Tab-separated table of C-alpha atoms and ligand atoms in Angstrom:
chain	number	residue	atom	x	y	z
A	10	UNK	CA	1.890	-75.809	40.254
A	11	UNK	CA	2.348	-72.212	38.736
A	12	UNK	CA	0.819	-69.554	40.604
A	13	UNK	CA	0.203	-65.755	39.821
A	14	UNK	CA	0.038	-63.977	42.785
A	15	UNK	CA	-1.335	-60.217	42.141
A	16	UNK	CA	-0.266	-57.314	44.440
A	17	UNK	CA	2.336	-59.763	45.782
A	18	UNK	CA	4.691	-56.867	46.738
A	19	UNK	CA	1.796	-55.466	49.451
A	20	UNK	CA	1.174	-56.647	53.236
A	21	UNK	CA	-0.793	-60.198	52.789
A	22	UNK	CA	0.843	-61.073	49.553
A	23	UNK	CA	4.342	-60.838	50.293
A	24	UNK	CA	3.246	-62.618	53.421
A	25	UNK	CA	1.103	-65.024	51.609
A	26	UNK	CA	4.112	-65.719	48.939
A	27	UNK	CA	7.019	-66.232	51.696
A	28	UNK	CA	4.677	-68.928	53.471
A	29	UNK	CA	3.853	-70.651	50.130
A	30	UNK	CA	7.063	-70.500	48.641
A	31	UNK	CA	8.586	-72.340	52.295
A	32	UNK	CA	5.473	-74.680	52.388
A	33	UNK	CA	5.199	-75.923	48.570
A	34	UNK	CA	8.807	-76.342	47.751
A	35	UNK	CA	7.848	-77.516	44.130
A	36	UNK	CA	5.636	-74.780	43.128
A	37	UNK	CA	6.943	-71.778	41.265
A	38	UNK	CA	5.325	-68.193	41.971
A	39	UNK	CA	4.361	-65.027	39.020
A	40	UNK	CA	4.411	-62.326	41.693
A	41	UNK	CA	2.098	-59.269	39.496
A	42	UNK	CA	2.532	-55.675	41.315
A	43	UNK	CA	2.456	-52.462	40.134
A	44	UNK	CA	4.201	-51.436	42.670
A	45	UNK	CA	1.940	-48.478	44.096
A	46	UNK	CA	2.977	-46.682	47.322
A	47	UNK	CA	1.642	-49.694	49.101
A	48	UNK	CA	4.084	-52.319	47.188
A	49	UNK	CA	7.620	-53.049	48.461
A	50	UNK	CA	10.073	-55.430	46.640
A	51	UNK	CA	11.977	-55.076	50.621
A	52	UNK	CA	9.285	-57.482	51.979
A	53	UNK	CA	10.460	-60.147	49.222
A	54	UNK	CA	14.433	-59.337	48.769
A	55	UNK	CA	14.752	-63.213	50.942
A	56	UNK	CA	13.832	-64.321	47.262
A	57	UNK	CA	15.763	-62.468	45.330
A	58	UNK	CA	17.584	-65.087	42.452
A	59	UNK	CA	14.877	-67.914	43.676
A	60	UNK	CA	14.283	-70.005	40.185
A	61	UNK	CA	10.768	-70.617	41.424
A	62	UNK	CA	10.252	-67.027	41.908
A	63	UNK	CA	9.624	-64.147	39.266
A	64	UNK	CA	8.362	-60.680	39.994
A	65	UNK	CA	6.923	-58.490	37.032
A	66	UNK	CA	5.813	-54.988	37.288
A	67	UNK	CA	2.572	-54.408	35.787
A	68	UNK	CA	-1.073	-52.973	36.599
A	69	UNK	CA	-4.033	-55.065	36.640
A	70	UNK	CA	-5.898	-52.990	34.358
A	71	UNK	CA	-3.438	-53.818	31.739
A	72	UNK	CA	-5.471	-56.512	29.737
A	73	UNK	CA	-2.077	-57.157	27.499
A	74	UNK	CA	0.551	-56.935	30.229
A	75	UNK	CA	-2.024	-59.595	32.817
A	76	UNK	CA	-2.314	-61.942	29.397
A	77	UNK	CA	1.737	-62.016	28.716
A	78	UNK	CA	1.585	-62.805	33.088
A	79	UNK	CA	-0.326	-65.942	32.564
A	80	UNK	CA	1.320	-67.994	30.543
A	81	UNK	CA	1.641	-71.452	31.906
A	82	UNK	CA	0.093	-70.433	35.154
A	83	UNK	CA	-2.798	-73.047	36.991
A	84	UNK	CA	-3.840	-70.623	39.680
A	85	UNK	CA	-4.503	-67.141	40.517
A	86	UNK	CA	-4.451	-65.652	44.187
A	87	UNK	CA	-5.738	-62.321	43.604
A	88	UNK	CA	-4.663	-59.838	46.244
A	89	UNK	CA	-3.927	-56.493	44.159
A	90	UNK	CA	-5.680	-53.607	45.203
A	91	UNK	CA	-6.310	-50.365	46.687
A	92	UNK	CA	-6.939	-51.252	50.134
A	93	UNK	CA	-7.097	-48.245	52.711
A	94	UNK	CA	-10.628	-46.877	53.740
A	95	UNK	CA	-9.314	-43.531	54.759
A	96	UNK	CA	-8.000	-43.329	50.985
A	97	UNK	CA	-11.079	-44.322	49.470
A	98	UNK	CA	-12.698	-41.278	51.217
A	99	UNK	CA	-9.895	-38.769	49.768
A	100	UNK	CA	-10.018	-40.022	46.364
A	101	UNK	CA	-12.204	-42.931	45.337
A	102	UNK	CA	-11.346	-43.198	41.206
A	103	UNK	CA	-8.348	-45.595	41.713
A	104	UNK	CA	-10.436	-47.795	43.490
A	105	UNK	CA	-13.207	-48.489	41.269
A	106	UNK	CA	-10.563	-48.457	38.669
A	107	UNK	CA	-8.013	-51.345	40.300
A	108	UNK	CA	-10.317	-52.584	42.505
A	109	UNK	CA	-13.132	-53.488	40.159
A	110	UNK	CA	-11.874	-52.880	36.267
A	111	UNK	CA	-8.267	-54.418	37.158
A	112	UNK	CA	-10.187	-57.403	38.694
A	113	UNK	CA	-12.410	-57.807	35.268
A	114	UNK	CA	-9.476	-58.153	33.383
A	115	UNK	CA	-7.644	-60.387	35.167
A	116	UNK	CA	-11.196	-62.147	35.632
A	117	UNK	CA	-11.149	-62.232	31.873
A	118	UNK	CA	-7.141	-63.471	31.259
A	119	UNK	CA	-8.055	-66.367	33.409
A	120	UNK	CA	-11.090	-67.558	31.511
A	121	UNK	CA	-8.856	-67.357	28.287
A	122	UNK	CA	-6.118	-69.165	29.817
A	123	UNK	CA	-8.277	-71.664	31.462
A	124	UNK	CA	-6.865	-71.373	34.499
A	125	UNK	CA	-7.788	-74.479	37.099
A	126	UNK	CA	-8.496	-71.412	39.892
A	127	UNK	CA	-9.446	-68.063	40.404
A	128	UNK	CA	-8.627	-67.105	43.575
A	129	UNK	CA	-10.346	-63.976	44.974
A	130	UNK	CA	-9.204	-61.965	48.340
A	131	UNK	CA	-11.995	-60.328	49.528
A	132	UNK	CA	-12.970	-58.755	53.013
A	133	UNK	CA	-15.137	-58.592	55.945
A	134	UNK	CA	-16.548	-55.273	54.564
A	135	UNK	CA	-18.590	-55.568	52.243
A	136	UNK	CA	-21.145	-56.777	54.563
A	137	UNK	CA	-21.310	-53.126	56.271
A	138	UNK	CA	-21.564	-52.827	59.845
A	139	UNK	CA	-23.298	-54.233	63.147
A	140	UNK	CA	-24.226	-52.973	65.647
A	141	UNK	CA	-22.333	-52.495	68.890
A	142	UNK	CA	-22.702	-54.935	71.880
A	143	UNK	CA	-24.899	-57.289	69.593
A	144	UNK	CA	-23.818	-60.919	68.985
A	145	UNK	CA	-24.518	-60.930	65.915
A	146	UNK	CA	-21.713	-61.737	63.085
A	147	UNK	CA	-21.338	-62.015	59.550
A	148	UNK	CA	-21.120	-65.214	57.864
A	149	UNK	CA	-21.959	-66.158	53.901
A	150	UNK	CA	-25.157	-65.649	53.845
A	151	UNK	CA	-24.931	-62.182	54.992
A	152	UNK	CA	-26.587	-59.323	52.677
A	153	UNK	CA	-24.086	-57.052	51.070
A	154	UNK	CA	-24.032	-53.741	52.693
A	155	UNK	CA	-21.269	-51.629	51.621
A	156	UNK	CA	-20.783	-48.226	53.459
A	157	UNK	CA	-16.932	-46.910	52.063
A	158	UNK	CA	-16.299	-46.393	48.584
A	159	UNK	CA	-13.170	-48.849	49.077
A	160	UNK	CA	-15.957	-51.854	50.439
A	161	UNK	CA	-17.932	-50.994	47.511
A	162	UNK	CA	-15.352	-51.603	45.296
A	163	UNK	CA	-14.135	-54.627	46.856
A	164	UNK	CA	-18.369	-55.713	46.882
A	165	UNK	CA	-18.395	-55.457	43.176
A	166	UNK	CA	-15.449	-56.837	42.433
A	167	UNK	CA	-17.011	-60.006	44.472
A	168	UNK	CA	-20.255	-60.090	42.357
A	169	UNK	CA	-18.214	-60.226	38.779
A	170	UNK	CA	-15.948	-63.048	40.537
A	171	UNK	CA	-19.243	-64.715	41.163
A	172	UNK	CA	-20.432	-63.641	37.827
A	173	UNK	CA	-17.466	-65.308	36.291
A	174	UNK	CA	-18.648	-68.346	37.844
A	175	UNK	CA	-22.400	-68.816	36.995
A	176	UNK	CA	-21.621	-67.196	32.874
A	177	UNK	CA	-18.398	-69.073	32.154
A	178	UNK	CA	-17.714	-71.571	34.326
A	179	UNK	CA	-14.641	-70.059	35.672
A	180	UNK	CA	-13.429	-72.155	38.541
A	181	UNK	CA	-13.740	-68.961	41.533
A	182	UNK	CA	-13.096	-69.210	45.003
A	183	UNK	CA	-13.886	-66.141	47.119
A	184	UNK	CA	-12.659	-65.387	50.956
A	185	UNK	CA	-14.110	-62.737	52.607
A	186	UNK	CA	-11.716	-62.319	55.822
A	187	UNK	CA	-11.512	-59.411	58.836
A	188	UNK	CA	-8.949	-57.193	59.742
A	189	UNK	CA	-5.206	-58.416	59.619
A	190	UNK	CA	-1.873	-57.699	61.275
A	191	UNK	CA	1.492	-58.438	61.028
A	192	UNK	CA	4.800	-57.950	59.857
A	193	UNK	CA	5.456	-55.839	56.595
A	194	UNK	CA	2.064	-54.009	57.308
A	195	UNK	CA	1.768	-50.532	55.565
A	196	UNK	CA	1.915	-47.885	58.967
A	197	UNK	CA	-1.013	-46.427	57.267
A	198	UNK	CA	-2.941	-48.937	58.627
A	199	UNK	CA	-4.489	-48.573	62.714
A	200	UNK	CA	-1.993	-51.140	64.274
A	201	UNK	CA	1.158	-50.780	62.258
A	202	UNK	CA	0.456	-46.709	62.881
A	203	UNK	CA	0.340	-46.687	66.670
A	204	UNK	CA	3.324	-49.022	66.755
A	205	UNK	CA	5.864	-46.585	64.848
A	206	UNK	CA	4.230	-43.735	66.370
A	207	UNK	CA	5.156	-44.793	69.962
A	208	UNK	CA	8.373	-45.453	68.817
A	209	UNK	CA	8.924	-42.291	67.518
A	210	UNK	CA	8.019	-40.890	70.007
A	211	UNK	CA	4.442	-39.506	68.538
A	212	UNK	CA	0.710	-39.332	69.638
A	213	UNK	CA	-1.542	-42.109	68.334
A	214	UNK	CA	-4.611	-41.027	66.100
A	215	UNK	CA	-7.869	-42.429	67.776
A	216	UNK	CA	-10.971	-41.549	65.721
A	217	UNK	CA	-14.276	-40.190	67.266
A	218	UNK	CA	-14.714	-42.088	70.205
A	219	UNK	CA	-12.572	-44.933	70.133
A	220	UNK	CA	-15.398	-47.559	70.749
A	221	UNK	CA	-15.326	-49.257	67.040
A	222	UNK	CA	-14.546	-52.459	66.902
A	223	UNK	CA	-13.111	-55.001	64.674
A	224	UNK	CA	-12.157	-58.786	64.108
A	225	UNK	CA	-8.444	-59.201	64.481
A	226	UNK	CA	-6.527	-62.138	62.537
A	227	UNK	CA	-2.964	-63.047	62.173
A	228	UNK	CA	-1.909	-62.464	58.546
A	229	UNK	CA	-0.198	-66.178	59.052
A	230	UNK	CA	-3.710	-67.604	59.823
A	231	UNK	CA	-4.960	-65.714	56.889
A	232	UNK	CA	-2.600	-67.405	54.366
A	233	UNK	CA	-3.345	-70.804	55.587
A	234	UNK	CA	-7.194	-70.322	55.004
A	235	UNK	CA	-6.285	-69.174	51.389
A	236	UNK	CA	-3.864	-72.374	50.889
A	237	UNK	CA	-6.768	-74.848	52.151
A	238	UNK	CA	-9.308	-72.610	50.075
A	239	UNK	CA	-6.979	-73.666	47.097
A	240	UNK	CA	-6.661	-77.059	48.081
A	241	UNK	CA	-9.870	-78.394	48.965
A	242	UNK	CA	-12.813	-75.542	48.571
A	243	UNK	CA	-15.184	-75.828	46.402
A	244	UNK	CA	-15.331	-73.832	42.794
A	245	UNK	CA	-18.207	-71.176	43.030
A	246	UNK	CA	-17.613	-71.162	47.129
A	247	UNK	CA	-17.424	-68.583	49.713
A	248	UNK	CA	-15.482	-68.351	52.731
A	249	UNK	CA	-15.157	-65.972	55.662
A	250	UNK	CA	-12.419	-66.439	57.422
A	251	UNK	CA	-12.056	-64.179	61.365
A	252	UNK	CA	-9.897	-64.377	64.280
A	253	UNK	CA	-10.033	-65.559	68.030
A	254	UNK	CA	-10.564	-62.652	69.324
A	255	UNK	CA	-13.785	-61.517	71.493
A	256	UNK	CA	-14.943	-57.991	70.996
A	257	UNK	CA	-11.873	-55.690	71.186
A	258	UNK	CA	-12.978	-51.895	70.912
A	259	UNK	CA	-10.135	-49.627	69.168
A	260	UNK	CA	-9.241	-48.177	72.358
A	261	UNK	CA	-8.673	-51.558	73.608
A	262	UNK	CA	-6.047	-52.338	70.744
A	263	UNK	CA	-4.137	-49.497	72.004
A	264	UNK	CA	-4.330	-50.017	75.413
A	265	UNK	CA	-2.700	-53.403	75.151
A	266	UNK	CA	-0.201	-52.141	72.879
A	267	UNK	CA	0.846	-48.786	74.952
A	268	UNK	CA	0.972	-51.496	77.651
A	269	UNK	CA	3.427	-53.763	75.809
A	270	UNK	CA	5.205	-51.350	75.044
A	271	UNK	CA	5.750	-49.656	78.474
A	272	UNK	CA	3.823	-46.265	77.722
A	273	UNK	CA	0.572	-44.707	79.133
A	274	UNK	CA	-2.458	-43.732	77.716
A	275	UNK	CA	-1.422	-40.530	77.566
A	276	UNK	CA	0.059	-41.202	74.182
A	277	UNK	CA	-3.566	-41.555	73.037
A	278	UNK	CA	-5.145	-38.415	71.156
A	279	UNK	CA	-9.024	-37.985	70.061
A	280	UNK	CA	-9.249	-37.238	66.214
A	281	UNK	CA	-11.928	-36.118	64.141
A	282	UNK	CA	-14.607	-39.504	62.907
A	283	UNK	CA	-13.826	-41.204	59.746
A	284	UNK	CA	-17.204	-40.147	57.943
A	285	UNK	CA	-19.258	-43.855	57.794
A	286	UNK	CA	-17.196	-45.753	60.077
A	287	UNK	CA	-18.309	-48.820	60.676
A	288	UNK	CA	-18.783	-49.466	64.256
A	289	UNK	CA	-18.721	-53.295	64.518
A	290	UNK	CA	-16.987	-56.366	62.639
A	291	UNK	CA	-17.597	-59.914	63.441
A	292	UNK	CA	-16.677	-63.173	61.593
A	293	UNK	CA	-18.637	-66.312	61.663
A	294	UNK	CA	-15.551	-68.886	60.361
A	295	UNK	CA	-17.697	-71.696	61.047
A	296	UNK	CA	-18.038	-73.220	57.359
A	297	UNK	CA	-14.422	-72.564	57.009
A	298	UNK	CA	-13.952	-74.967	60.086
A	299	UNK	CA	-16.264	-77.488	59.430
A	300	UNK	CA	-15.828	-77.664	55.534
A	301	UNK	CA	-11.744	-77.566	55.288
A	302	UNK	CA	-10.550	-77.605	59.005
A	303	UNK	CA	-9.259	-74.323	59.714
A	304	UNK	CA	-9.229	-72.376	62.835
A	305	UNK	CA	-6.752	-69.607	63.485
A	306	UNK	CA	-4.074	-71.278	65.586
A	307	UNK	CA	-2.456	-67.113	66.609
A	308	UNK	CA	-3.641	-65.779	69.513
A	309	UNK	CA	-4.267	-61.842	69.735
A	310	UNK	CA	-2.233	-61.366	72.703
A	311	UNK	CA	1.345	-62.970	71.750
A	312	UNK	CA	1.196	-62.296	68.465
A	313	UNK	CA	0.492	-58.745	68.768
A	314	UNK	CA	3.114	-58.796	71.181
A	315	UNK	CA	5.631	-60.368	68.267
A	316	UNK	CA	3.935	-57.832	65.746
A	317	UNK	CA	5.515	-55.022	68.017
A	318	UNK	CA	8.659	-56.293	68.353
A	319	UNK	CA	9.155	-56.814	64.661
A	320	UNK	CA	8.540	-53.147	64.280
A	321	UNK	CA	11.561	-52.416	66.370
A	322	UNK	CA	13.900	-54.679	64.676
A	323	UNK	CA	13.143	-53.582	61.327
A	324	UNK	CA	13.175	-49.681	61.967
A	325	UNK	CA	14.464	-49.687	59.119
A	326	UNK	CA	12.005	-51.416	56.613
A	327	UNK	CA	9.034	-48.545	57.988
A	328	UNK	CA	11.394	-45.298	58.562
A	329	UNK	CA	11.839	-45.479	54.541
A	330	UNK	CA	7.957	-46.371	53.944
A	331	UNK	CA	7.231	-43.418	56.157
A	332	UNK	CA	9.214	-41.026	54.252
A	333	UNK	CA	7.750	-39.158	50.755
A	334	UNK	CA	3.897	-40.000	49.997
A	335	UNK	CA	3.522	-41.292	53.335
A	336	UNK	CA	4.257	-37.381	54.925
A	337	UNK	CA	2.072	-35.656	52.475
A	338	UNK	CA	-0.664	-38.668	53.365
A	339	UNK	CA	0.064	-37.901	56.986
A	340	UNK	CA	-0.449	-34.580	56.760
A	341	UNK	CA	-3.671	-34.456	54.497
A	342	UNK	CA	-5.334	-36.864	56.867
A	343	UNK	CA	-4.338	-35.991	60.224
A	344	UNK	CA	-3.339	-32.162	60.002
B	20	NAD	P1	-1.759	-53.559	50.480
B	20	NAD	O1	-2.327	-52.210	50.215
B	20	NAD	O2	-0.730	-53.721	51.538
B	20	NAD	O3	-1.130	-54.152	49.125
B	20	NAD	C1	-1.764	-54.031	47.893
B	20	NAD	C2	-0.782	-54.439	46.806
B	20	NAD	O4	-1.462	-54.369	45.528
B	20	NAD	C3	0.437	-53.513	46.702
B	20	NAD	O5	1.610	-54.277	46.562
B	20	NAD	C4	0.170	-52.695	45.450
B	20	NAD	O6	1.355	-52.264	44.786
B	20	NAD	C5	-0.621	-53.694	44.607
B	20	NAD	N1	-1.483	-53.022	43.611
B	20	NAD	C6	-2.350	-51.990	43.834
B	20	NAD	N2	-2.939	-51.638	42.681
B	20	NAD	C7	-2.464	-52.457	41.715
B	20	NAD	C8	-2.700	-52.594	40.321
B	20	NAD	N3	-3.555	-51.781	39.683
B	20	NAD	N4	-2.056	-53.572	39.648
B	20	NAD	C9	-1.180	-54.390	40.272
B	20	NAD	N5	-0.893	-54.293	41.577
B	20	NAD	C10	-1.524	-53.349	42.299
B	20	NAD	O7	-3.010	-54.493	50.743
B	20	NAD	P2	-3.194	-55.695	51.777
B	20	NAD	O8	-3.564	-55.156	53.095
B	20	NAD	O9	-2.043	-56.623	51.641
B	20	NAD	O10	-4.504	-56.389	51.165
B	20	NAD	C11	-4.386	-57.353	50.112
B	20	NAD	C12	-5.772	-57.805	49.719
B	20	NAD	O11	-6.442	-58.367	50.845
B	20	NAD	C13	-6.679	-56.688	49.214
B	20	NAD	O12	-7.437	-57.190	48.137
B	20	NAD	C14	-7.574	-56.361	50.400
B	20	NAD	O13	-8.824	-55.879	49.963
B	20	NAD	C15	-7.700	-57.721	51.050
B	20	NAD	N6	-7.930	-57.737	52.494
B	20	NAD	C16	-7.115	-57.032	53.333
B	20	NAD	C17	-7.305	-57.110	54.712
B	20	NAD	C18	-6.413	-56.366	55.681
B	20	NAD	O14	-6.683	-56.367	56.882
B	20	NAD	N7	-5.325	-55.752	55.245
B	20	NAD	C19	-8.337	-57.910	55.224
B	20	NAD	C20	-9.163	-58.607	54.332
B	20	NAD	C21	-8.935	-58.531	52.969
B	21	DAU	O1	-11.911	-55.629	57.779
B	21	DAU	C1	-10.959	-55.864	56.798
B	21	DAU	C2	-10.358	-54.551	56.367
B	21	DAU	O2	-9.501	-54.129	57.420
B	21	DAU	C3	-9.579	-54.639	55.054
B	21	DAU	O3	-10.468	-54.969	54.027
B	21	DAU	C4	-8.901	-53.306	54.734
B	21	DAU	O4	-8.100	-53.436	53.578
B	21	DAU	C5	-8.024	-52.925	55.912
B	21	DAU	O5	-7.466	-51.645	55.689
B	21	DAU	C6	-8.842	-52.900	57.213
B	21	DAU	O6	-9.812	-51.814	57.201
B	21	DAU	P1	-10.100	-50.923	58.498
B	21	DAU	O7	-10.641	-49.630	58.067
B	21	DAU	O8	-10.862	-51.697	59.510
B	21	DAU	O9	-8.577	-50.812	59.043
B	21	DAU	P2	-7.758	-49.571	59.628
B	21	DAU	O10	-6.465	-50.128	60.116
B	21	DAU	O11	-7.713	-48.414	58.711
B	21	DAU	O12	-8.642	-49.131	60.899
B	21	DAU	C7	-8.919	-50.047	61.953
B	21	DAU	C8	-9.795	-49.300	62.968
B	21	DAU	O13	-9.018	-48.261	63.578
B	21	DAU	C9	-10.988	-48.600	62.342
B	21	DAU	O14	-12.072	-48.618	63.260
B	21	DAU	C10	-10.517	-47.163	62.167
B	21	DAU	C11	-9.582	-46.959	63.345
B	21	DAU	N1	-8.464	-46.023	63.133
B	21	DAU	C12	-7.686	-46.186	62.015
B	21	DAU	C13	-6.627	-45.335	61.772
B	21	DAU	C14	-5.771	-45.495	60.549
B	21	DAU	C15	-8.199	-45.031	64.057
B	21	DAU	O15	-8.898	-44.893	65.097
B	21	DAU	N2	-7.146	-44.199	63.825
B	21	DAU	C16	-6.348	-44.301	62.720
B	21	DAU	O16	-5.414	-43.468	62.562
């Protein structure tokens, strides 16, 4: 099998490409990335001279550039995108413009090259937010809902996916999945953040009261619900996909990881609300389960755990990412 995987060089699909590429020894990977300040050929350099693997730089929204990409290629696993809220807030454009344009043309390469599946990686977000202390969760029958301008995008780059599907038979498949950490994470991101802070000896950024919570998942388990959504789910299908965990407020998260890492709580700092922030994820992975057989097999606990000690053996890999961009980020969005 030839696979494209778009946005390859980012968090879950440089994870999603090392697992495949040890797991499917006779498939060869297209890994598409433009390379934005989320992409990093460092997460992939274990591959560099691989036959099976090829990287090419290119943006989604490049209808010519996507079509040259396909050639030969059976399936699509469509990661690329703009994917942090907080940016979406700042400046929205190159979110509508990756996030739903790029995934239109790619949406239309694949029905040219007849592609055998459309892969779509969606998230837990479109579906807005619940309310605290409820039980409720969100499963796939759940109304769309989406409060960010980055879950908007993501929400209608679902519906053409699905559109795709119903207007030209496009085999889709479409996972909509919670909140995932792990290795190679961008320390933009809540986890990946407090972890380098503390090392660096830095406060952690809380917003507003600390009390939000979402569904944590091990970016492993995440990849294996993709590679069982490619092997047996069913064209036109979605699945969400969640983790183990049972309600964990934001506060919590860093409690467990100032603990792990031998600090206090005095490394904790109040910061001014993300304006719409959802209060409450939670993932109903029950069709995923019955239908294919997964379950997430990480725990929160240990793997967080192994999460923070990969950030102190490769000091390295995230002192570069948090030079450049990242200060001028750092400093627009935290002061
Ligand atoms: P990321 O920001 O770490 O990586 C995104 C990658 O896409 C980068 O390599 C970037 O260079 C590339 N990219 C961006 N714009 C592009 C363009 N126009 N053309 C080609 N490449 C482009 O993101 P991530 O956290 O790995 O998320 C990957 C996907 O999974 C996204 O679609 C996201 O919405 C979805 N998702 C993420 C999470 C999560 O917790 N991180 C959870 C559920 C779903
Ligand atoms: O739910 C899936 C989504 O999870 C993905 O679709 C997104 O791509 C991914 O970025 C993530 O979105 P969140 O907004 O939930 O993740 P983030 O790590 O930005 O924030 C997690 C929680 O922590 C959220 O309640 C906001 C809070 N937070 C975040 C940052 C960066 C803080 O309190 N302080 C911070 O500095």
């Amino acid at each position: 099998m030839k696979l494209l995987i778009t946005g390859g060089a980012g968090f879950i699909g440089a994870n999603f490409i090392l697992y495949w590429m040890n797991h499917h020894p006779d498939d060869s990977i297209v890994n598409f990335d433009k390379l934005t300040y989320a992409g990093n050929l460092e997460n992939l350099k274990t591959l560099e001279g691989n036959s099976r693997y090829t990287f090419v730089k290119g943006d989604i929204t490049d209808g010519s550039c996507v079509d040259r990409a396909m050639d030969g290629v059976d399936t699509i696993v469509h990661f690329a995108a703009e994917s942090h809220v907080d940016r979406s807030i700042t400046e929205p454009a190159p979110f509508v413009t990756t996030n739903i344009i790029g995934t239109q043309v790619l949406l239309n390469a694949a029905v040219k090259h007849k592609v055998k599946r459309f892969h779509h990686v969606s998230t837990d977000e479109v579906f807005g937010s619940l309310e605290l202390h409820s039980k409720e969760k969100f499963n796939e029958q759940t109304r769309y809902d989406p409060r960010s301008p980055y879950a908007a995008s993501k929400a209608g780059s679902d519906h053409l996916v699905h559109a795709y599907f119903v207007t030209y038979g496009l085999p889709v498949t479409i996972t909509n999945c919670s909140n995932n950490f792990g290795p190679y994470q961008f320390p933009e991101k809540f986890i990946p953040l407090a972890i380098t802070n503390i090392i660096e000896g830095k406060k952690v950024p809380v917003y507003g009261d600390g009390l939000y919570v979402r569904d944590w998942l091990y970016v492993e388990d995440h990849c294996r619900a993709i590679e069982l959504v490619l092997q047996s789910g069913k064209a036109g299908e979605t699945y969400c996909v969640g983790g183990l965990s049972d309600d964990i407020s934001n506060i919590g998260v860093i409690k467990k990881i100032t603990h792990m890492m031998g600090k206090d709580e005095s490394v904790i700092e109040f910061v001014k609300d993300r304006p719409g922030h959802d209060r409450r994820y939670a993932i109903d992975w029950s069709k995923i389960r019955r239908e294919l057989g997964w379950k997430p097999e990480y725990d929160f606990d240990s793997w967080l755990e192994k999460t923070i000690v990969w950030y102190k053996e490769n000091k390295a890999w995230w002192k570069h990412v948090k030079t450049g961009e990242y200060q001028t980020y750092y400093k627009q969005q935290y002061g």
